JSON list of C-alpha atoms in Angstrom, two decimals:
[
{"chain": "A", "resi": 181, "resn": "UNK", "atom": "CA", "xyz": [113.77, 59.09, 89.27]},
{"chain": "A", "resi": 182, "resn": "UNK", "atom": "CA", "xyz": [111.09, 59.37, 91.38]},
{"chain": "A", "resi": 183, "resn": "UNK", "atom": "CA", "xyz": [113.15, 61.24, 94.57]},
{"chain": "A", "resi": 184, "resn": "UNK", "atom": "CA", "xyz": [114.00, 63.66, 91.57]},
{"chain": "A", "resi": 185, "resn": "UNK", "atom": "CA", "xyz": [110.66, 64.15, 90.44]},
{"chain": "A", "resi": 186, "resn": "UNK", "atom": "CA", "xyz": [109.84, 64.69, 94.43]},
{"chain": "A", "resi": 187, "resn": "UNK", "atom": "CA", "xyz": [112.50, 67.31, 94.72]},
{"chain": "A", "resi": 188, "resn": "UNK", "atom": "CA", "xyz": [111.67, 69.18, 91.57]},
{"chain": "A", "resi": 189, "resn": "UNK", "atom": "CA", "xyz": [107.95, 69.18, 92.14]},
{"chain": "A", "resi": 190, "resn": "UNK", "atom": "CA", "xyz": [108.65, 70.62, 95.80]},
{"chain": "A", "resi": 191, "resn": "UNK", "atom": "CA", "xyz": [110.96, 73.40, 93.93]},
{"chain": "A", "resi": 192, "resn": "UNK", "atom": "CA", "xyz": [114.35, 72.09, 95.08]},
{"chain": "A", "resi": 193, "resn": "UNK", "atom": "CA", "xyz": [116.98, 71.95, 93.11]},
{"chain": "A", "resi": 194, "resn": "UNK", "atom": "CA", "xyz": [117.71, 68.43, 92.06]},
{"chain": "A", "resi": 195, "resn": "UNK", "atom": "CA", "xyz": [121.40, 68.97, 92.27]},
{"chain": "A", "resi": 196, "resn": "UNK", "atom": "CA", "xyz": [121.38, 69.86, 95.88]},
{"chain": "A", "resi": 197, "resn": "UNK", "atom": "CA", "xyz": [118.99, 66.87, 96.76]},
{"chain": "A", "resi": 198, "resn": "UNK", "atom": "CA", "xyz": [121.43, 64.20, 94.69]},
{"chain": "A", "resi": 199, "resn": "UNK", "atom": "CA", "xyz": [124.44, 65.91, 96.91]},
{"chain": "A", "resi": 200, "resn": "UNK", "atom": "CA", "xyz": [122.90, 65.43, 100.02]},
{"chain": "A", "resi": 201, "resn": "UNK", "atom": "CA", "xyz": [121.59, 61.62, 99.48]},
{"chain": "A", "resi": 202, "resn": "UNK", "atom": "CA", "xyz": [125.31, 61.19, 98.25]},
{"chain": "A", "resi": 203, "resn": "UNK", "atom": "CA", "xyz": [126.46, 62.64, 101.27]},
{"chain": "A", "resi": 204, "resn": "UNK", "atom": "CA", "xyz": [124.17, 60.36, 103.44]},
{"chain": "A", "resi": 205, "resn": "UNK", "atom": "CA", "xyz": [125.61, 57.38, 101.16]},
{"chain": "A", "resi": 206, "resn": "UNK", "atom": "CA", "xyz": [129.09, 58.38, 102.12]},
{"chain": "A", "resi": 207, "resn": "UNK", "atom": "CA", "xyz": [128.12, 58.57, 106.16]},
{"chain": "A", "resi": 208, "resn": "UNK", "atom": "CA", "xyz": [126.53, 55.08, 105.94]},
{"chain": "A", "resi": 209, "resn": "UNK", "atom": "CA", "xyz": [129.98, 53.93, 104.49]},
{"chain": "A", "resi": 210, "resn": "UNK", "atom": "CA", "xyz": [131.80, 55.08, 107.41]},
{"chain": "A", "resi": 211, "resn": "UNK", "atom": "CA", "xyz": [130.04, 53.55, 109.50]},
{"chain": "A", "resi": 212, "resn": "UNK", "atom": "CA", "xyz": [129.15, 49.92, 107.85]},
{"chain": "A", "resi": 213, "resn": "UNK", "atom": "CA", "xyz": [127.66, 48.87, 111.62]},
{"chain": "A", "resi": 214, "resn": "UNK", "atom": "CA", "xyz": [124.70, 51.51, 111.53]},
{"chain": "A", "resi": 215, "resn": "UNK", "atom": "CA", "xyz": [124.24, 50.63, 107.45]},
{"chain": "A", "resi": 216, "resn": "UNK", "atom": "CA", "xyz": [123.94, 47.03, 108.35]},
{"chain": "A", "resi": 217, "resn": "UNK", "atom": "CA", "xyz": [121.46, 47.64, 111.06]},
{"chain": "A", "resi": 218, "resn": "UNK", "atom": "CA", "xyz": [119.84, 49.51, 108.51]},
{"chain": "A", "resi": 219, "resn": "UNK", "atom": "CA", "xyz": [119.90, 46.64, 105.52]},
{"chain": "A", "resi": 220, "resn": "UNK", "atom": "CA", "xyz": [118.82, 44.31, 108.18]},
{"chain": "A", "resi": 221, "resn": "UNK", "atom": "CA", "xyz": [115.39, 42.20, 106.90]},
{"chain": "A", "resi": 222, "resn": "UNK", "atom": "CA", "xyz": [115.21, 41.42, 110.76]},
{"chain": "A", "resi": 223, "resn": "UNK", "atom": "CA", "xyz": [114.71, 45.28, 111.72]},
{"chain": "A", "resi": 224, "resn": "UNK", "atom": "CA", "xyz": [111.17, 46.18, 110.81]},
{"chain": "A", "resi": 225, "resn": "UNK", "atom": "CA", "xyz": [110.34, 49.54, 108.86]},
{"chain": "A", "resi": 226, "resn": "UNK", "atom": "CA", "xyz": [109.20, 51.70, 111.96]},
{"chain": "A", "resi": 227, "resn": "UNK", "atom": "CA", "xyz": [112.33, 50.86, 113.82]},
{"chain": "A", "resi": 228, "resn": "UNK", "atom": "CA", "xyz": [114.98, 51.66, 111.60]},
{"chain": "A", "resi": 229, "resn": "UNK", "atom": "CA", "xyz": [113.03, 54.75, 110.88]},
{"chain": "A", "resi": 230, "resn": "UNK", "atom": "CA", "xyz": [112.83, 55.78, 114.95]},
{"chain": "A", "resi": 231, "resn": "UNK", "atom": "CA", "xyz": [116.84, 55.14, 114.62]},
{"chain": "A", "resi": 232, "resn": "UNK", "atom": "CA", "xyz": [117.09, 57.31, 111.48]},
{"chain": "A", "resi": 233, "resn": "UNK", "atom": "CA", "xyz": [115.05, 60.12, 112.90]},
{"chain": "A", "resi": 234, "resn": "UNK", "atom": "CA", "xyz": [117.12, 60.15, 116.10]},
{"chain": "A", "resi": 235, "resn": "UNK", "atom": "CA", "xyz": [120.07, 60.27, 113.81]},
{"chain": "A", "resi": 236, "resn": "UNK", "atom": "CA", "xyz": [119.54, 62.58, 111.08]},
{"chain": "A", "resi": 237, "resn": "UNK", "atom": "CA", "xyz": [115.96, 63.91, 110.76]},
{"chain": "A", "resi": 238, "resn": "UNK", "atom": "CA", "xyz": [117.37, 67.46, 112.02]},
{"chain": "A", "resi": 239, "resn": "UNK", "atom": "CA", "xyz": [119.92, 67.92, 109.76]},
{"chain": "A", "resi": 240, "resn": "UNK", "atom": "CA", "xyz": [118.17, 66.36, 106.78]},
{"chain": "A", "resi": 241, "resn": "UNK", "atom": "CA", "xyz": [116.01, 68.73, 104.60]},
{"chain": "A", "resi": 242, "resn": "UNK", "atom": "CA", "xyz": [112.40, 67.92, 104.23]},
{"chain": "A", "resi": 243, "resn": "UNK", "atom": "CA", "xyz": [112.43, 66.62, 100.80]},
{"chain": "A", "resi": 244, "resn": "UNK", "atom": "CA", "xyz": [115.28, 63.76, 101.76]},
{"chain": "A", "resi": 245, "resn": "UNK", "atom": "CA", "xyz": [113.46, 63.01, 104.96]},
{"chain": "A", "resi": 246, "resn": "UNK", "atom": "CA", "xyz": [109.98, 62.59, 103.51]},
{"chain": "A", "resi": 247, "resn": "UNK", "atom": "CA", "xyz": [112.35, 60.08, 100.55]},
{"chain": "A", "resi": 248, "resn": "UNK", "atom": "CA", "xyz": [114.09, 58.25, 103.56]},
{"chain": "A", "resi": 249, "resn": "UNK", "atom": "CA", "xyz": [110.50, 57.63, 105.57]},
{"chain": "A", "resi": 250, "resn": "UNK", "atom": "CA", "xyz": [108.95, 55.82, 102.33]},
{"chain": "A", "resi": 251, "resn": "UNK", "atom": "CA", "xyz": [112.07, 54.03, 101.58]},
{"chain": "A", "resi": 252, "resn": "UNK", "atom": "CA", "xyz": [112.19, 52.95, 105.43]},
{"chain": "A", "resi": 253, "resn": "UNK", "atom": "CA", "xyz": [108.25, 52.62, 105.59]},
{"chain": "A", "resi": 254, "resn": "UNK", "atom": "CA", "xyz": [108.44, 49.95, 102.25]},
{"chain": "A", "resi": 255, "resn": "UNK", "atom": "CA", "xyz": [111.51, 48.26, 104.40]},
{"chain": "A", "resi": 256, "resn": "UNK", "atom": "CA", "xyz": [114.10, 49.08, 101.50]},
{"chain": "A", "resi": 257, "resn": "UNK", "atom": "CA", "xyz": [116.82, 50.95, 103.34]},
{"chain": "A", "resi": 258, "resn": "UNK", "atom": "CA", "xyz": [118.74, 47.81, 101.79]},
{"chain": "A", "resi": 259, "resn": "UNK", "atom": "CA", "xyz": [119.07, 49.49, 98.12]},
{"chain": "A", "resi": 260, "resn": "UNK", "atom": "CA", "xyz": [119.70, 52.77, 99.33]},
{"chain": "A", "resi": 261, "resn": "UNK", "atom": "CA", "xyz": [123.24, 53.06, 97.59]},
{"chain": "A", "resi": 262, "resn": "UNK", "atom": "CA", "xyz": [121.61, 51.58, 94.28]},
{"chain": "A", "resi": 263, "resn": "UNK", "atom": "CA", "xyz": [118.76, 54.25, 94.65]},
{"chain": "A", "resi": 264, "resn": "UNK", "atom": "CA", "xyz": [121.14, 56.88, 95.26]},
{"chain": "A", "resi": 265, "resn": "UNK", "atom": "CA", "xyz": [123.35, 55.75, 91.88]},
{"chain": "A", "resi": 266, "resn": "UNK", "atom": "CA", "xyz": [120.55, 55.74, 89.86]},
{"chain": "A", "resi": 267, "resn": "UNK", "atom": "CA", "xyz": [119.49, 59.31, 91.20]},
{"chain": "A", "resi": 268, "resn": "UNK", "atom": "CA", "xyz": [122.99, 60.59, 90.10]},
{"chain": "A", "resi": 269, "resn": "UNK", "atom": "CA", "xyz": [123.32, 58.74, 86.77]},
{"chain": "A", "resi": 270, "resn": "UNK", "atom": "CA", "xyz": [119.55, 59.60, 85.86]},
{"chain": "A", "resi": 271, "resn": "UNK", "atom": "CA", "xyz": [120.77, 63.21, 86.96]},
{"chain": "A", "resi": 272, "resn": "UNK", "atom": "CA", "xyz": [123.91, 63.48, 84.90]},
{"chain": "A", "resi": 273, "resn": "UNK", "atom": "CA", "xyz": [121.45, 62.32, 81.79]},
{"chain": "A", "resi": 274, "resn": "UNK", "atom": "CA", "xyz": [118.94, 65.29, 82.47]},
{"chain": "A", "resi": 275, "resn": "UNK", "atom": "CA", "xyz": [122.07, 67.81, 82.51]},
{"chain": "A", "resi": 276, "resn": "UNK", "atom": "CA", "xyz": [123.79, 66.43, 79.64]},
{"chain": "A", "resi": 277, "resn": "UNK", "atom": "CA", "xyz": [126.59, 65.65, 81.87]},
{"chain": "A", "resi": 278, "resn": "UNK", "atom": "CA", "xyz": [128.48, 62.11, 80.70]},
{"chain": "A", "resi": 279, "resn": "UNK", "atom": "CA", "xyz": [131.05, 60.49, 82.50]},
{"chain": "A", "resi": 280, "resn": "UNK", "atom": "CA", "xyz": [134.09, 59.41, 81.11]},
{"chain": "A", "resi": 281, "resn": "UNK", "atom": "CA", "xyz": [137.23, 57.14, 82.96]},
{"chain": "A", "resi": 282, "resn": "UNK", "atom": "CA", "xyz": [140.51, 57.77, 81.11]},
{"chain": "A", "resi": 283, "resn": "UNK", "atom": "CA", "xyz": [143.51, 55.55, 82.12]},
{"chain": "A", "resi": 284, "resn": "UNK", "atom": "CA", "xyz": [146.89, 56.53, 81.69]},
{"chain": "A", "resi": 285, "resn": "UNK", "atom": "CA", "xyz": [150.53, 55.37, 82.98]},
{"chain": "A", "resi": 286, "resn": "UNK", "atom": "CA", "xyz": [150.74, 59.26, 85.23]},
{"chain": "A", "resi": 287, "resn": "UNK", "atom": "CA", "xyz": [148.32, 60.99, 87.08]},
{"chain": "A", "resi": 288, "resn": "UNK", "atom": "CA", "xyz": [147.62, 64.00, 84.42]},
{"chain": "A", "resi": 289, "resn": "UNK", "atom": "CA", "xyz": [147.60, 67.23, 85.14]},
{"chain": "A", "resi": 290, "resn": "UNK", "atom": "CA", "xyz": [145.16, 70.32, 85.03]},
{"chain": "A", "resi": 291, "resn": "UNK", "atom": "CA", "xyz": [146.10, 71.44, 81.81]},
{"chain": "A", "resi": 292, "resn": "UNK", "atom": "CA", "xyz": [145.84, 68.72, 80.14]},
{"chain": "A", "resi": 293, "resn": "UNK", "atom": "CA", "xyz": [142.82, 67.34, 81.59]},
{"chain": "A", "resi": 294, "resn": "UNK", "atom": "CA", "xyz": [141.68, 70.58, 80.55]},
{"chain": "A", "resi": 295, "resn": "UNK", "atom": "CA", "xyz": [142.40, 70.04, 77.23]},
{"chain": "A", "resi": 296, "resn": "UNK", "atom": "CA", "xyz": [140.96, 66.43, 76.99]},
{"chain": "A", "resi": 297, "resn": "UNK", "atom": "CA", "xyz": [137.50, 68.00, 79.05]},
{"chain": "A", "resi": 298, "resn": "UNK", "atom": "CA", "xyz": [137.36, 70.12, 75.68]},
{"chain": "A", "resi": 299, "resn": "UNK", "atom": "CA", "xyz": [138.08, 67.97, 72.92]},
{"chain": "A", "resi": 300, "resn": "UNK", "atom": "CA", "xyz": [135.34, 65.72, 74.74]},
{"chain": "A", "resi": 301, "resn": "UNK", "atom": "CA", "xyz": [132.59, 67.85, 74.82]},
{"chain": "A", "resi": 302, "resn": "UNK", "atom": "CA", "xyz": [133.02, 68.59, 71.55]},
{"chain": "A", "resi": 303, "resn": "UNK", "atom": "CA", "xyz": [133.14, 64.87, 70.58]},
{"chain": "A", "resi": 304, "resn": "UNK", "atom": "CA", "xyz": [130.82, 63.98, 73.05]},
{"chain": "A", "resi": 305, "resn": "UNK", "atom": "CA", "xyz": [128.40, 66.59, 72.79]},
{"chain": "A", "resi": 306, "resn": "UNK", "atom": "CA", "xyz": [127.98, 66.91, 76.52]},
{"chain": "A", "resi": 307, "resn": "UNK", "atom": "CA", "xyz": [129.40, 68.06, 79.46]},
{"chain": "A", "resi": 308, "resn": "UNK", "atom": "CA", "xyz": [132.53, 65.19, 80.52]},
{"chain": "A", "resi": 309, "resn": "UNK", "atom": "CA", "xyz": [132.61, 64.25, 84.30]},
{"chain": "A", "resi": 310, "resn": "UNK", "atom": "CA", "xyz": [135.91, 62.86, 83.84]},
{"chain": "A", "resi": 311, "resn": "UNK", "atom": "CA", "xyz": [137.56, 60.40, 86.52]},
{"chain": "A", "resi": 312, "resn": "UNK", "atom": "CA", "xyz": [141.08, 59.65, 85.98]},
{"chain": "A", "resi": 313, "resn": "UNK", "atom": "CA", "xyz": [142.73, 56.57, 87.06]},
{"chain": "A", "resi": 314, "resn": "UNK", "atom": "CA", "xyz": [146.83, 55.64, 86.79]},
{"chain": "A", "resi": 315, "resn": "UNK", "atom": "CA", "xyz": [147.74, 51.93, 85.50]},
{"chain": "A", "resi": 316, "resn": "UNK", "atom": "CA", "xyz": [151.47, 52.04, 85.26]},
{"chain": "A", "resi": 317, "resn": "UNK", "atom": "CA", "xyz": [150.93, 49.08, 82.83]},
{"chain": "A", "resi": 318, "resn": "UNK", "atom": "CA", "xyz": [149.48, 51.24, 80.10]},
{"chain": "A", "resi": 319, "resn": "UNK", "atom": "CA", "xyz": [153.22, 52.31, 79.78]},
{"chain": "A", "resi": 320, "resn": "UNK", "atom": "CA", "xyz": [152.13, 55.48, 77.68]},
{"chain": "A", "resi": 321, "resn": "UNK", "atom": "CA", "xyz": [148.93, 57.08, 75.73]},
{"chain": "A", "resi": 322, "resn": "UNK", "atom": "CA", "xyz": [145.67, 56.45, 77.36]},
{"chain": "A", "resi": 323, "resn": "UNK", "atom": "CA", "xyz": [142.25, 54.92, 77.74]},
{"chain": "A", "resi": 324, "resn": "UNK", "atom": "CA", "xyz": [139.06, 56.50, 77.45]},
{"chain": "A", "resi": 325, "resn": "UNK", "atom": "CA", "xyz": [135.88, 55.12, 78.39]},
{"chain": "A", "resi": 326, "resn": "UNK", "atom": "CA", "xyz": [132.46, 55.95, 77.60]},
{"chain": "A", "resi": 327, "resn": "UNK", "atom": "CA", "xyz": [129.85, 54.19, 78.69]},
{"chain": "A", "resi": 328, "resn": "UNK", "atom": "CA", "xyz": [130.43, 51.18, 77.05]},
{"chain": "A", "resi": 329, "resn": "UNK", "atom": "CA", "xyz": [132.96, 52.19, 74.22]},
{"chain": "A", "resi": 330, "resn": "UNK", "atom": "CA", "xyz": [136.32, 52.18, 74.87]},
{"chain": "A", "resi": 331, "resn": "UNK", "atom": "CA", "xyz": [139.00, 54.27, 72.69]},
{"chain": "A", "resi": 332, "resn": "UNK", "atom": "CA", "xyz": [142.38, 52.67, 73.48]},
{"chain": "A", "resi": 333, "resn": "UNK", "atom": "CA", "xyz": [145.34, 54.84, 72.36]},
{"chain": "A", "resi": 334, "resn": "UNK", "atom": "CA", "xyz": [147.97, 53.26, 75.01]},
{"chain": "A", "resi": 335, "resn": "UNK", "atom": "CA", "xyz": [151.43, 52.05, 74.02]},
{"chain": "A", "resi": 336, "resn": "UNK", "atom": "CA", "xyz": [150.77, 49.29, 75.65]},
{"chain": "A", "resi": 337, "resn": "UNK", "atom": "CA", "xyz": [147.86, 48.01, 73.04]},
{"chain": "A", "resi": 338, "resn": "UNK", "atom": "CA", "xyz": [149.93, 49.95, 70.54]},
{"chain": "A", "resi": 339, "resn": "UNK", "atom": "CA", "xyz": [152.89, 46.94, 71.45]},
{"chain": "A", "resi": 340, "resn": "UNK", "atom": "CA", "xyz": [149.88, 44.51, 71.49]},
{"chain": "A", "resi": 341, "resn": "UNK", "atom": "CA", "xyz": [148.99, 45.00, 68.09]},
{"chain": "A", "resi": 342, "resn": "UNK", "atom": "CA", "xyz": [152.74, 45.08, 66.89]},
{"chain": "A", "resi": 343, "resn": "UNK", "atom": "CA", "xyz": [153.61, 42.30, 68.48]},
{"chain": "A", "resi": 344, "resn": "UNK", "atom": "CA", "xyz": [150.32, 39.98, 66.83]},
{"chain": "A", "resi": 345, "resn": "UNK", "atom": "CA", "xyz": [150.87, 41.53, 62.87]},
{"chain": "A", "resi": 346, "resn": "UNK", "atom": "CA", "xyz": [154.71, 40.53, 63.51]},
{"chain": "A", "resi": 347, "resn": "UNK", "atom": "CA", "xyz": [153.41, 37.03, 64.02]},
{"chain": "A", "resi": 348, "resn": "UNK", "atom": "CA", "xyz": [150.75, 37.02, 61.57]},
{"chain": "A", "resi": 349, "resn": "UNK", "atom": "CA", "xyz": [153.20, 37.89, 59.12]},
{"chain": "A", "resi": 350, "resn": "UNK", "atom": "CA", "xyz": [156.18, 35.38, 60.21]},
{"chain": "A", "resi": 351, "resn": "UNK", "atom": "CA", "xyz": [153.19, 32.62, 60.24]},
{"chain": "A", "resi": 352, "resn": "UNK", "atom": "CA", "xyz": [151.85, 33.49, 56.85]},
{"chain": "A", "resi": 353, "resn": "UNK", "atom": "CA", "xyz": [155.63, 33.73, 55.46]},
{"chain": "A", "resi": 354, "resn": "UNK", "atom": "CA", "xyz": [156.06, 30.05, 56.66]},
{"chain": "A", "resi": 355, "resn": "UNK", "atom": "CA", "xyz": [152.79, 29.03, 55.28]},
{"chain": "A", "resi": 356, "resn": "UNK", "atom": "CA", "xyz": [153.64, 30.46, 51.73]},
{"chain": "A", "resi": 357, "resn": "UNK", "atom": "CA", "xyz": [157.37, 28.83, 51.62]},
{"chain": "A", "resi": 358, "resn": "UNK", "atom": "CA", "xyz": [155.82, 25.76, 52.93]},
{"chain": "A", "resi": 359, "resn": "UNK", "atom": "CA", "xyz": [152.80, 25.98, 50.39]},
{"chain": "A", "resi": 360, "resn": "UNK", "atom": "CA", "xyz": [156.16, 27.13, 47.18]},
{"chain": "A", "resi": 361, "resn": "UNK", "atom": "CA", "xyz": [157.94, 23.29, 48.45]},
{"chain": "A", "resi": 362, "resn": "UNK", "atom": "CA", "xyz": [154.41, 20.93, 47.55]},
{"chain": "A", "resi": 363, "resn": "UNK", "atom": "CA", "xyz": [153.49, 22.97, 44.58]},
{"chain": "A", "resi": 364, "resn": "UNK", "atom": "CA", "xyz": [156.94, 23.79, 43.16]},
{"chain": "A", "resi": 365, "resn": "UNK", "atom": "CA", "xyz": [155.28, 24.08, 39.44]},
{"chain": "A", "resi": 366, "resn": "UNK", "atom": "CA", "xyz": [153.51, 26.98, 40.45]},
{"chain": "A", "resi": 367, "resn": "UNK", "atom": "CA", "xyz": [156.45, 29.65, 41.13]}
]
């Protein structure tokens, strides 16, 4: 929160400064050797800083590279991918913006993500940032997840839950036949 603070105090806009950390996220993870050298506890602050400036300082904008010298100064480069999902999720909150995972057996396509996108923000009450994943096993329907709630309308749970009241049933039949043979008085 605080690097969005920073950037909205020094009259950037907090979207742009978000985009750019991610994209700085997204270079460390292509190359894991410099992002190790920059987790290291046996690098101290000042040096992983010189190796940052020589790397990035010219294309970085001032607010990010006054953000990366504290974080390099307090020798916590290590939690830079935590700090930068926090930024994001802290972001999304501010702008009303939720994010939502819906599963289905397909990939779906723009109309009908479309369509769920609107039925969403009218359920939701905010803007959906919706990532869709395929899991052939859901056979049919989908999964949506919101934060913590899930709303399961797959075939496959749909089977599920077929499947378990057929055998509640059969074992409740069995129990009241058995139960009819020691009380036979009371049919």
């Amino acid at each position: 929160e605080a690097y969005l603070n920073a950037a909205q105090a020094q009259g950037a806009v907090q979207d742009d400064a978000v985009a750019e950390f991610e994209s700085f996220i997204d270079v460390l993870k292509a190359q894991p050797k410099f992002a190790a050298i920059l987790a290291s506890a046996m690098l101290p602050g000042e040096e992983k800083l010189s190796l940052l400036e020589k790397a990035i300082a010219s294309d970085a904008s001032p607010i990010f590279w006054n953000f990366l010298t504290i974080v390099a100064k307090r020798n916590r480069l290590d939690i830079l991918e935590a700090i930068c999902f926090e930024s994001r999720r802290r972001l999304d909150e501010i702008r009303g913006r939720i994010p939502v995972t819906i599963t289905t057996a397909t990939e779906l396509d723009g109309p009908i993500l479309e369509n769920l996108s609107e039925k969403l923000r009218g359920v939701l009450g905010g803007e959906p940032i919706i990532l869709s994943q395929v899991d052939p096993e859901t056979i049919g329907g989908l999964v949506v997840r919101v934060g913590d709630t899930i709303y399961d309308a797959s075939l496959l749970t749909q089977l599920k839950n077929v499947r378990q009241q057929m055998i509640d049933r059969s074992a409740n039949e069995i129990q009241r036949r058995r139960d009819s043979f020691r009380n036979p008085e009371g049919n």
